[in-house]
Coordinates of N, CA and C in Angstrom, one line a residue:
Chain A
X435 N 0.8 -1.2 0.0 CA 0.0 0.0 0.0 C 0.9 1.3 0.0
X436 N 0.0 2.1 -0.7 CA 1.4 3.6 -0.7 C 0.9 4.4 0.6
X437 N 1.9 5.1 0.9 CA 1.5 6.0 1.9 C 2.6 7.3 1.7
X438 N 2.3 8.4 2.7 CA 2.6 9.7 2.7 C 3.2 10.2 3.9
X439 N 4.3 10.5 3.7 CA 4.5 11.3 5.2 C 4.8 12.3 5.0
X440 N 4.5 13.5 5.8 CA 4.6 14.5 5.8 C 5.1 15.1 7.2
X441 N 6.2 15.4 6.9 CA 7.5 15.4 8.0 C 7.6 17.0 9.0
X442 N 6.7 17.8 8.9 CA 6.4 18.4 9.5 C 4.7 18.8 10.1
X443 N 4.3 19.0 11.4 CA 3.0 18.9 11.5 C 2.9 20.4 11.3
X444 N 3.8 21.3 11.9 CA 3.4 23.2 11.8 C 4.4 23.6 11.7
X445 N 4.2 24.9 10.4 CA 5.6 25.3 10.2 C 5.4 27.0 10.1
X446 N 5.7 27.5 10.9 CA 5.7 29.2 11.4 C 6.2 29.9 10.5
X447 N 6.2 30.7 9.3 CA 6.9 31.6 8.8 C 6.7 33.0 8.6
X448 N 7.4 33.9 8.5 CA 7.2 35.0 8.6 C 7.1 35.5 7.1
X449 N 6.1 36.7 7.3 CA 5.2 37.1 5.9 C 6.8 37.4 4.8
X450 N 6.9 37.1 3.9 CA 7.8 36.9 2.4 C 9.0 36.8 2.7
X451 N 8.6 35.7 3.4 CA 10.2 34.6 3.5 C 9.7 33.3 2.7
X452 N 10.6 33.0 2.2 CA 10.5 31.8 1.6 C 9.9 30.5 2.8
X453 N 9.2 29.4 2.2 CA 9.0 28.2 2.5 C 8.7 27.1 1.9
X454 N 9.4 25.8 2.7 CA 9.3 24.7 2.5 C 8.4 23.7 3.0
X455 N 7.5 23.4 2.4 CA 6.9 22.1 2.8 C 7.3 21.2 2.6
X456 N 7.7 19.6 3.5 CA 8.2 18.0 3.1 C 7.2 17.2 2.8
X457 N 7.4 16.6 2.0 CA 6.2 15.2 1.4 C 7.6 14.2 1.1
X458 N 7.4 13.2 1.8 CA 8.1 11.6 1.1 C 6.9 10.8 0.7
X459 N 7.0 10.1 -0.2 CA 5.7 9.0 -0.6 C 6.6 7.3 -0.6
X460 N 6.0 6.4 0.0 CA 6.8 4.9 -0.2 C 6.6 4.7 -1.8
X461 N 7.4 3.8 -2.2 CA 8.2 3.7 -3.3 C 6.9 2.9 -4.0
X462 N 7.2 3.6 -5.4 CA 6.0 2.4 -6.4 C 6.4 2.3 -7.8
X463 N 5.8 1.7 -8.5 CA 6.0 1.8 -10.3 C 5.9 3.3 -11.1
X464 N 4.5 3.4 -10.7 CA 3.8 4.4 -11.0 C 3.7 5.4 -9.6
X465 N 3.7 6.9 -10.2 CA 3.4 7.7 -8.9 C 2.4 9.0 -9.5
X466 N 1.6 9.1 -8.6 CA 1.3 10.2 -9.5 C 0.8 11.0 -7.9
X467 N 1.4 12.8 -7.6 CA 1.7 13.2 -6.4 C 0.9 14.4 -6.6
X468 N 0.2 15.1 -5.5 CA -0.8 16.1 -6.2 C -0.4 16.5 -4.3
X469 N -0.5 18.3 -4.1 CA -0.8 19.0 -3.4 C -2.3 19.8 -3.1
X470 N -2.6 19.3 -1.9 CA -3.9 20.2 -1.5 C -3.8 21.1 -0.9
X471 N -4.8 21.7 -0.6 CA -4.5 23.1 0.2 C -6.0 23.0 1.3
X472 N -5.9 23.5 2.6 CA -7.4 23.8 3.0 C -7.1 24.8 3.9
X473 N -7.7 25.9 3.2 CA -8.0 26.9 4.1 C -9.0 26.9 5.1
X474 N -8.9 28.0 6.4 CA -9.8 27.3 7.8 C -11.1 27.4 7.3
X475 N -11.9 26.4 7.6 CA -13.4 25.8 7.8 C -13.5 25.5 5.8
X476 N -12.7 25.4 5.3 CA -13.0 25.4 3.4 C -12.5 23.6 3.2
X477 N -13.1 23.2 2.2 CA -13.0 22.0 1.7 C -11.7 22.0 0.7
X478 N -11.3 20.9 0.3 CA -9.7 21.2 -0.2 C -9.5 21.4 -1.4
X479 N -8.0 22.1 -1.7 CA -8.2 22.8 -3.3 C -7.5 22.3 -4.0
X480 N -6.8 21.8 -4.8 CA -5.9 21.0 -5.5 C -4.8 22.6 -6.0
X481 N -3.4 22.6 -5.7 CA -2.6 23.4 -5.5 C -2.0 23.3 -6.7
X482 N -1.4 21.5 -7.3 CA -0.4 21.4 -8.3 C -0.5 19.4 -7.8
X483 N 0.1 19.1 -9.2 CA 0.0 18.1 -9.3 C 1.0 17.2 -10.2
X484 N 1.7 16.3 -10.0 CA 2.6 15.5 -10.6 C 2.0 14.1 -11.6
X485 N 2.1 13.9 -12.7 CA 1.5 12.8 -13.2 C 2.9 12.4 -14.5
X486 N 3.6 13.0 -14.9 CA 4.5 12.6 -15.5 C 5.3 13.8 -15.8
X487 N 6.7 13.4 -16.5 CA 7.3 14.5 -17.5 C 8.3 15.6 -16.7
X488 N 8.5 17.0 -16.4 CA 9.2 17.8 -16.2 C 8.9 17.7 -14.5
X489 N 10.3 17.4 -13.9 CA 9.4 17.3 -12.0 C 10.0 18.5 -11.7
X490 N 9.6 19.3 -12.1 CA 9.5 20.6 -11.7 C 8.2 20.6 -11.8
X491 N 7.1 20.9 -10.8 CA 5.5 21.5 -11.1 C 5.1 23.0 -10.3
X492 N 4.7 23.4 -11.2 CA 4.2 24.3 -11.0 C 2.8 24.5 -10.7
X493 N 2.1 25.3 -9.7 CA 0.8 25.5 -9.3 C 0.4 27.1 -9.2
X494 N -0.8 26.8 -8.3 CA -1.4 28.0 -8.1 C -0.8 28.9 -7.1
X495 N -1.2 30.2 -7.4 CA -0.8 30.7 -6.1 C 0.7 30.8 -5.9
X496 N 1.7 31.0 -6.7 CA 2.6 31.3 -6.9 C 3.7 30.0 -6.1
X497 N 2.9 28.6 -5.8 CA 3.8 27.2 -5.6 C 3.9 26.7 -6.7
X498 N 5.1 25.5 -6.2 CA 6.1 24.8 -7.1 C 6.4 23.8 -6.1
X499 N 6.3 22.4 -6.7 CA 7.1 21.1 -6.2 C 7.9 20.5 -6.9
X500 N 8.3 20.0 -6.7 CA 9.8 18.8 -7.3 C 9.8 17.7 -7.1
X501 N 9.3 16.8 -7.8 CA 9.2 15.5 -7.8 C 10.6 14.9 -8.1
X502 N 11.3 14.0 -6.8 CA 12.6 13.5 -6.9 C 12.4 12.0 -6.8
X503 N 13.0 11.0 -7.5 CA 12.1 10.0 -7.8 C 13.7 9.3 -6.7
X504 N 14.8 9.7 -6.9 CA 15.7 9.1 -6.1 C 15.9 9.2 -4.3
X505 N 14.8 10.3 -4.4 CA 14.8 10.7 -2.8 C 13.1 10.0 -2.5
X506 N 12.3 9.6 -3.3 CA 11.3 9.1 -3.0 C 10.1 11.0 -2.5
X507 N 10.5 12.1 -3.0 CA 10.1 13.1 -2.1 C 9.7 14.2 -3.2
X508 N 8.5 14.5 -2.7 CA 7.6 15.6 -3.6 C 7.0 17.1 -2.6
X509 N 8.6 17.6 -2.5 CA 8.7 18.8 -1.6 C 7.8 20.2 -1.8
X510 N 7.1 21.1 -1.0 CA 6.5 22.0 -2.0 C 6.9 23.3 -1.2
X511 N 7.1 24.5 -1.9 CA 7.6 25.4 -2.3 C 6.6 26.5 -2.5
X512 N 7.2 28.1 -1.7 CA 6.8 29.1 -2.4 C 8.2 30.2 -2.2
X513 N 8.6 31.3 -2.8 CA 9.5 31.6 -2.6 C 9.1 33.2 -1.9
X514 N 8.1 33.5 -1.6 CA 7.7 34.6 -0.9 C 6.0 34.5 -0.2
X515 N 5.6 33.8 0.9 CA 4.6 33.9 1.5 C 4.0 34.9 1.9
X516 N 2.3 34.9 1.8 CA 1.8 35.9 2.1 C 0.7 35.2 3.4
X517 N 0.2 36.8 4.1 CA -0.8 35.9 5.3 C -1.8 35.2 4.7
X518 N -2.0 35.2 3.6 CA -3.2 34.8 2.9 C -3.1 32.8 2.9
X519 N -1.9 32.8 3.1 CA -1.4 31.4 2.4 C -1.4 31.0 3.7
X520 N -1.9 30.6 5.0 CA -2.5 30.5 6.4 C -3.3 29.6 6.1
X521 N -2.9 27.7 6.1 CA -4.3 27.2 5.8 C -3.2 25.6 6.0
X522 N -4.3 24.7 6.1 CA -3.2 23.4 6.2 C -2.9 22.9 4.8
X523 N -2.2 21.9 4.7 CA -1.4 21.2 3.2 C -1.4 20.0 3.1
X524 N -1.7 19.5 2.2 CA -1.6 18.2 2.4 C -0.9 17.4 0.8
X525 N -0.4 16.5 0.9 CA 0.2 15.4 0.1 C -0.5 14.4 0.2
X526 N -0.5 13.8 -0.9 CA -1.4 12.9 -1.6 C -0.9 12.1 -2.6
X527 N -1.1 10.6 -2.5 CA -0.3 10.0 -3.6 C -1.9 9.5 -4.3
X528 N -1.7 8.9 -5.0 CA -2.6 7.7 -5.5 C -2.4 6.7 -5.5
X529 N -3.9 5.8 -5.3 CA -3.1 4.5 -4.9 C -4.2 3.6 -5.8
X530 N -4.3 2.4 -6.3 CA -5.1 1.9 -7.4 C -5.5 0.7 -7.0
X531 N -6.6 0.6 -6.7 CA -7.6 -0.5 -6.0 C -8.6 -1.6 -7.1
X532 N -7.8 -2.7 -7.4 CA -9.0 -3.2 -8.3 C -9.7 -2.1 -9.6
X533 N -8.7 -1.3 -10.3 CA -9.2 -0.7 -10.8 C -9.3 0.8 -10.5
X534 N -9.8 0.8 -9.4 CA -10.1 2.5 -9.0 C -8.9 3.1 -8.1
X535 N -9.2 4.3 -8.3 CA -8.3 5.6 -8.1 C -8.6 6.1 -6.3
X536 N -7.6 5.7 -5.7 CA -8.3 6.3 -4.3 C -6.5 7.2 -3.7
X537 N -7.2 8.8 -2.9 CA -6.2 9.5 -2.8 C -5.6 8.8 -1.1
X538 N -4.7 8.8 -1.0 CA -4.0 8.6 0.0 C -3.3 9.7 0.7
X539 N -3.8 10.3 1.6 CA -3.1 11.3 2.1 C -1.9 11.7 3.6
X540 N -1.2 12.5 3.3 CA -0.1 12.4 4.6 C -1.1 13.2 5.6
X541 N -0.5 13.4 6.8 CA -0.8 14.0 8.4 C -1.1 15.4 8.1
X542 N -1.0 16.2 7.2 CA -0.9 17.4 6.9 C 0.3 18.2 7.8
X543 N 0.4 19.7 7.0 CA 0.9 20.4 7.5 C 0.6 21.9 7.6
X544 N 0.6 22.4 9.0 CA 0.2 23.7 9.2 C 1.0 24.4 9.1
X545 N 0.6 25.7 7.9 CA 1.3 26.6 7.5 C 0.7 27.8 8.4
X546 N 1.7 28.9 9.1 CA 1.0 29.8 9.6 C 1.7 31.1 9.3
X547 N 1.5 32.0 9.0 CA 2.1 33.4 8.3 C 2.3 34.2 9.1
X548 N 3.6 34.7 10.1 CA 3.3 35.8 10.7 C 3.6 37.0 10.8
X549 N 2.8 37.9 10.3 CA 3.6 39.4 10.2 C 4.8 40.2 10.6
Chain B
X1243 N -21.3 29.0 -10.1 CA -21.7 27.5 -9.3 C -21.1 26.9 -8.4
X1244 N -21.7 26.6 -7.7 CA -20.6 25.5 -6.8 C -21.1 24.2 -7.1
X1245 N -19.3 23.6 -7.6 CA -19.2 22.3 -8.2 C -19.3 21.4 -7.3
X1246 N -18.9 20.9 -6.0 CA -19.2 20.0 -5.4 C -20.7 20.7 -4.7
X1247 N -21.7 20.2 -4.1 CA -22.1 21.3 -2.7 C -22.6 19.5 -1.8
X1248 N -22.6 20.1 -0.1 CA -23.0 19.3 0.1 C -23.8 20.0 1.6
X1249 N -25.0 19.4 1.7 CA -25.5 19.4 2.9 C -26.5 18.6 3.7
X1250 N -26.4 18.5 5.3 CA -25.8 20.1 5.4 C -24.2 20.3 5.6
X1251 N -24.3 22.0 5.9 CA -22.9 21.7 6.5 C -22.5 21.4 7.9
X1252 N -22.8 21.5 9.0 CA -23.2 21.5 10.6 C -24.3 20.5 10.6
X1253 N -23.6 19.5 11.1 CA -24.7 18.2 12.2 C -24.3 18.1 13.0
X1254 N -25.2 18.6 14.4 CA -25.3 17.8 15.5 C -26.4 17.3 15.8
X1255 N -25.9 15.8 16.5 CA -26.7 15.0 16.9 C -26.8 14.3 18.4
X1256 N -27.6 13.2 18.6 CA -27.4 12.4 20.0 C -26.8 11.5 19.1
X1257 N -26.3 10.6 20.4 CA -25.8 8.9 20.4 C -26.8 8.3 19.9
X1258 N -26.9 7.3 19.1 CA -27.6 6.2 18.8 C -28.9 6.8 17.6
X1259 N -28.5 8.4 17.2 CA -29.6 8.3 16.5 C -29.4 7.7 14.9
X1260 N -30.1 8.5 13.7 CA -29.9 8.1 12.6 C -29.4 9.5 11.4
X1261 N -28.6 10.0 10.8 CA -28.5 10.6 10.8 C -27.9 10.2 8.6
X1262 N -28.4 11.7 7.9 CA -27.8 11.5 6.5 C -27.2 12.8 6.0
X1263 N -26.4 12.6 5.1 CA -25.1 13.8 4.6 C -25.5 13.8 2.6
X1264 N -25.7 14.8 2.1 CA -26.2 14.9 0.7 C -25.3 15.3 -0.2
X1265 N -24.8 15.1 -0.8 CA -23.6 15.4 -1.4 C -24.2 15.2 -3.2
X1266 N -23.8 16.7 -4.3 CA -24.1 16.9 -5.9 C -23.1 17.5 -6.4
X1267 N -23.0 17.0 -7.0 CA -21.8 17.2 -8.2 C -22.8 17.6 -9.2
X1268 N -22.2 19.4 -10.1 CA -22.7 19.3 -11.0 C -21.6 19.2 -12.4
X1269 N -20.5 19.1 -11.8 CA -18.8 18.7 -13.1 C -19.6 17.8 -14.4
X1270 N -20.3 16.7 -14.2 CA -20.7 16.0 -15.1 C -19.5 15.0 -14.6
X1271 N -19.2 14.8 -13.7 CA -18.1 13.8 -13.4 C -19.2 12.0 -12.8
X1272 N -18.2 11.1 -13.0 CA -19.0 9.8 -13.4 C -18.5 9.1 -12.1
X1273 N -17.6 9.5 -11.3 CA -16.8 9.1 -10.0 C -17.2 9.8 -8.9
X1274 N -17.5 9.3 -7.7 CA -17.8 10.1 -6.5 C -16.7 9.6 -5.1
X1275 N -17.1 10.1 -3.9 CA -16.1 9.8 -3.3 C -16.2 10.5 -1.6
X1276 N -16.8 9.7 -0.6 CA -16.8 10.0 0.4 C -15.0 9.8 1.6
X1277 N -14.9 11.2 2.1 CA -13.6 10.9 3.0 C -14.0 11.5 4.4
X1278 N -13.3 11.0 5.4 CA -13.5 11.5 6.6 C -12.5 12.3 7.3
X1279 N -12.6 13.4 8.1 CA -11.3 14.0 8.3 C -11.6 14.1 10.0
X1280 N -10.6 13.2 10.8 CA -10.8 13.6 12.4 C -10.1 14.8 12.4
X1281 N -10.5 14.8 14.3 CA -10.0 15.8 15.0 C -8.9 16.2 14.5
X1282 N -8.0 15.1 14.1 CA -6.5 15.2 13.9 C -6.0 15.9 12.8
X1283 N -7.0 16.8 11.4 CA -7.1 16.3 10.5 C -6.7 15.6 9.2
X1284 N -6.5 14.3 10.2 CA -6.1 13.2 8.9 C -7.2 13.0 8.1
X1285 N -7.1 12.8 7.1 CA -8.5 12.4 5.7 C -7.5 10.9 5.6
X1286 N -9.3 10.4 5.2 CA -8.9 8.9 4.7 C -10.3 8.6 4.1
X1287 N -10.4 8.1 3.3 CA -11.4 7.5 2.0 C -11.9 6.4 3.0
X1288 N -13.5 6.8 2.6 CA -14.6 6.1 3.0 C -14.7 5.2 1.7
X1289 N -15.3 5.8 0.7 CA -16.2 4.8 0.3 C -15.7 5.8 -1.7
X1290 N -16.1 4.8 -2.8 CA -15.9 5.7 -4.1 C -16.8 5.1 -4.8
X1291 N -17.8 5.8 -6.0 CA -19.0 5.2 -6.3 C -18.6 5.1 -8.1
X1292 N -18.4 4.8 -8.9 CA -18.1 4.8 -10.4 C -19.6 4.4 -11.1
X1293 N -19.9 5.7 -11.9 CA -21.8 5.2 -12.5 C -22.9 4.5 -11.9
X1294 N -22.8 4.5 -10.1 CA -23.6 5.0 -9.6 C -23.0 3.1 -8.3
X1295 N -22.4 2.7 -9.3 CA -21.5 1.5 -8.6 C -20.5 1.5 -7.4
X1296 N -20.9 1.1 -6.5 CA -19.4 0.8 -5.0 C -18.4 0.1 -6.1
X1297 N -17.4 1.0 -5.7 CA -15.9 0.7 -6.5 C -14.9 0.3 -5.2
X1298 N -15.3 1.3 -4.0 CA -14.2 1.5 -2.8 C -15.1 1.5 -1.6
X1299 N -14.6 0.0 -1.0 CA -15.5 0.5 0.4 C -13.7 0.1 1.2
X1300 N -13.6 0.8 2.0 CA -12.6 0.6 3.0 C -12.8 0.5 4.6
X1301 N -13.0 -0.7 4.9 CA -13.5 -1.3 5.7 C -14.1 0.3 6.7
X1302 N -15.3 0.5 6.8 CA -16.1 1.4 7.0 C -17.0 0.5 7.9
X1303 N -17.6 0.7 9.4 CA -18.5 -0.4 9.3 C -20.1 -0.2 8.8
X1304 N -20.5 -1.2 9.1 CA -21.7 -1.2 8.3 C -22.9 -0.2 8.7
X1305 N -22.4 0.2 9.7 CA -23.4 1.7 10.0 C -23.7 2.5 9.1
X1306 N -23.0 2.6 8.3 CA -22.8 3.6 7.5 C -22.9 3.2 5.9
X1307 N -24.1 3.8 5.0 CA -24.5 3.6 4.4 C -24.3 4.1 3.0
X1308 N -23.6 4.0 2.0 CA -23.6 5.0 1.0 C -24.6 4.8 0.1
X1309 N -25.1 6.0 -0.4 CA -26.3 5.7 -1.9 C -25.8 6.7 -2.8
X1310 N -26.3 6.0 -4.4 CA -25.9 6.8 -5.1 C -27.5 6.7 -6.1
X1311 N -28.1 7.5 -6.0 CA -29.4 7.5 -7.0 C -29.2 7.6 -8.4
X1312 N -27.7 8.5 -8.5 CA -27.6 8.9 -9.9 C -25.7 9.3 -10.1
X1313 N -25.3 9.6 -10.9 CA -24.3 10.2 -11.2 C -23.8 11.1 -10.5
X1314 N -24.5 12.1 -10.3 CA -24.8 13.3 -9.6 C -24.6 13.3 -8.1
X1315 N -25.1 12.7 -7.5 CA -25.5 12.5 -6.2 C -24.5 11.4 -5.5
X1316 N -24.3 10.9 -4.5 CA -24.1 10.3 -3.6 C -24.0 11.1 -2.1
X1317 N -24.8 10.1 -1.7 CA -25.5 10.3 -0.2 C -24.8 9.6 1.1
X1318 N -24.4 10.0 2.5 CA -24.0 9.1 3.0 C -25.4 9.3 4.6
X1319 N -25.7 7.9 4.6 CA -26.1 7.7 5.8 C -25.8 6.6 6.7
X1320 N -25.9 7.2 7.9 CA -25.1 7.0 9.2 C -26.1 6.1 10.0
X1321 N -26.2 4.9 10.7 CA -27.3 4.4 11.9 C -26.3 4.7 13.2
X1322 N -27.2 4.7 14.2 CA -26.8 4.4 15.1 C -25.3 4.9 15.4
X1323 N -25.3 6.6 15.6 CA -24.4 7.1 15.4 C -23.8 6.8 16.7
X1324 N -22.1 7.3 17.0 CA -21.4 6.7 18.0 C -20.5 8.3 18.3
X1325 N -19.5 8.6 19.1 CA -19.0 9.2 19.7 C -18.1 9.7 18.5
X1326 N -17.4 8.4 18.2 CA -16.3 8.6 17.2 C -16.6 8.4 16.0
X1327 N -17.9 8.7 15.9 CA -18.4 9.1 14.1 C -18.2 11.2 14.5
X1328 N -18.0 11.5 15.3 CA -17.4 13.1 14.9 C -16.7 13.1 14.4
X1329 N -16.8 14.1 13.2 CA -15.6 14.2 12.3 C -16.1 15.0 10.9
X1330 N -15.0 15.8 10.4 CA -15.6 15.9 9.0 C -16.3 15.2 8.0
X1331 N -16.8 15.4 7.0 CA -17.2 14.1 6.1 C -17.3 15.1 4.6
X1332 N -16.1 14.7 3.8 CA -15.9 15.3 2.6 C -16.4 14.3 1.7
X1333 N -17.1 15.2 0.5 CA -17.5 14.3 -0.3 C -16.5 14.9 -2.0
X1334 N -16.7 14.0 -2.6 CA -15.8 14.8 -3.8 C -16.0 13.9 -5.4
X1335 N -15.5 14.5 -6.9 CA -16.2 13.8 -7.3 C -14.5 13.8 -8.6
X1336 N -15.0 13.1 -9.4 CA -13.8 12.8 -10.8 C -14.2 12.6 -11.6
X1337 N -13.3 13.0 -12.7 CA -14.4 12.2 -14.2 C -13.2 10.9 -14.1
X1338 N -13.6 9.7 -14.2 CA -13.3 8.6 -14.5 C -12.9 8.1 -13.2
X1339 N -11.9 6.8 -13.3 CA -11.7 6.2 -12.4 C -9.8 6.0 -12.2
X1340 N -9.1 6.6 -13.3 CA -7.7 6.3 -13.2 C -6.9 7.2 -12.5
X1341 N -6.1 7.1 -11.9 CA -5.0 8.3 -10.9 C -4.7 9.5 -11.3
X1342 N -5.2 9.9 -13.1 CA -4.6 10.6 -13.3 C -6.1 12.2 -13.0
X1343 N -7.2 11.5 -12.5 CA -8.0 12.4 -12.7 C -8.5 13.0 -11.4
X1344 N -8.0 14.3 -11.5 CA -7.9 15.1 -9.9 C -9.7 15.3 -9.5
X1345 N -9.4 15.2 -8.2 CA -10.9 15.0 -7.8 C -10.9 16.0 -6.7
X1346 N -12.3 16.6 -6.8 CA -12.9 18.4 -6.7 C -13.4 17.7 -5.4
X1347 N -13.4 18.5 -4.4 CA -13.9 18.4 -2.9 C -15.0 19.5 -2.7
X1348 N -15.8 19.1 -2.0 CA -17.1 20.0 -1.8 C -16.2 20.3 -0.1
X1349 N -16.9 21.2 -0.2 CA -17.1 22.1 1.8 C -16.7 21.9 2.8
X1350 N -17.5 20.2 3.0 CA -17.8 19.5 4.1 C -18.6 19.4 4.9
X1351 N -18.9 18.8 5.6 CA -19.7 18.5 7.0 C -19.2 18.3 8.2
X1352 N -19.8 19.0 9.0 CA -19.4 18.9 10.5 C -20.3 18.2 10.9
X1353 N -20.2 16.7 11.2 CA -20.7 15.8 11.9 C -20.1 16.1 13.6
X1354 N -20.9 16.5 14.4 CA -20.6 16.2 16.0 C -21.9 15.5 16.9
X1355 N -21.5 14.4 17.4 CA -22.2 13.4 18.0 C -22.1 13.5 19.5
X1356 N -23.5 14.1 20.4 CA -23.0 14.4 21.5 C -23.4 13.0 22.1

């Protein structure tokens, strides 16, 4: 079974400093790695997403991940936060059940912005 | 529009009652998809419905009932609710069934079971 860890539970930064979110995913054939986002009391947004090709991805909202297939790790990235960006994160692999598509998700991680 | 919607959003309930969560997709998507998110919040996949068919039940117990009347729709109902049925309850939908097709999350539900 695949799974997600996400190596930080809360991560404090101050408004347009750079940050890093950690994702590792256990090892598979196929991977296909997608970031969410939830803002407080909101249902989740899909940020950026990995399915093949250049592992550099790019998303909304001015993030980026890196899909490293030798480190097993799909890091995500902004290079100047805003308070807006105050919301949990989550990593997500896919994992394929008899056919169907079910997301698998890490512990999340709390981003918090502080002025 | 809102592509997923689901309601309501706020349930509270007693112990032991009977309790249902409504969840529409209007994407035209053919995949549906109940998850639960505790206190903690971890999400983990309940249940996924493909043309109106159980594709994904992950050992869920049987209290809990999913329906799907149509494409559109999938419903989840609860018997005999318990302490540790509090929790979010996301519903969400896909077009198809393969990994590569990102799947749209509705709101949620606050399920709290006093």
């Amino acid at each position: 079974a695949q799974s997600v860890t996400q190596l930080d539970s809360q991560v404090p930064v101050f408004e347009e400093a750079p940050v890093e979110l950690r994702c590792n995913y256990s090892s598979s054939v196929s991977v296909y790695l997608f970031w969410y986002v939830q803002y407080p009391n909101q249902g989740l947004q899909l940020l950026l997403k990995y399915l093949s090709g250049s592992t550099l991805v790019k998303g909304i909202n001015g993030f980026e991940a890196e899909f490293n297939k030798s480190q097993t790790s799909f890091h995500l990235r902004k290079p100047s936060v805003h308070i807006s960006d105050t919301a949990e994160y989550f990593c997500a692999v896919t994992e394929i059940i008899q056919g169907a598509q079910k997301l698998v998700f890490g512990q999340g991680t709390r981003l918090t912005i502080n002025p | 529009d809102t592509a997923v919607s689901q309601t309501p959003k706020y349930l509270v309930t007693q112990m032991g009652n009977d309790k249902s969560i409504k969840c529409e997709q209007n994407l035209g998507h053919d995949t549906m998809y109940w998850y639960k998110q505790d206190s903690k919040k971890f999400l983990k996949i309940m249940f996924s419905y493909n043309n109106k068919e159980l594709i994904i039940n992950e050992t869920v117990p049987n209290r809990f009932s999913p329906k799907s009347p149509d494409k559109a729709h999938l419903n989840l109902h609860i018997n005999s609710l318990e302490l540790g049925d509090s929790a979010v309850y996301f519903c969400a939908s896909s077009q198809g069934t393969g990994p590569r097709g990102e799947q749209f999350f509705g709101p949620g539900t606050r399920l709290t079971v006093l």
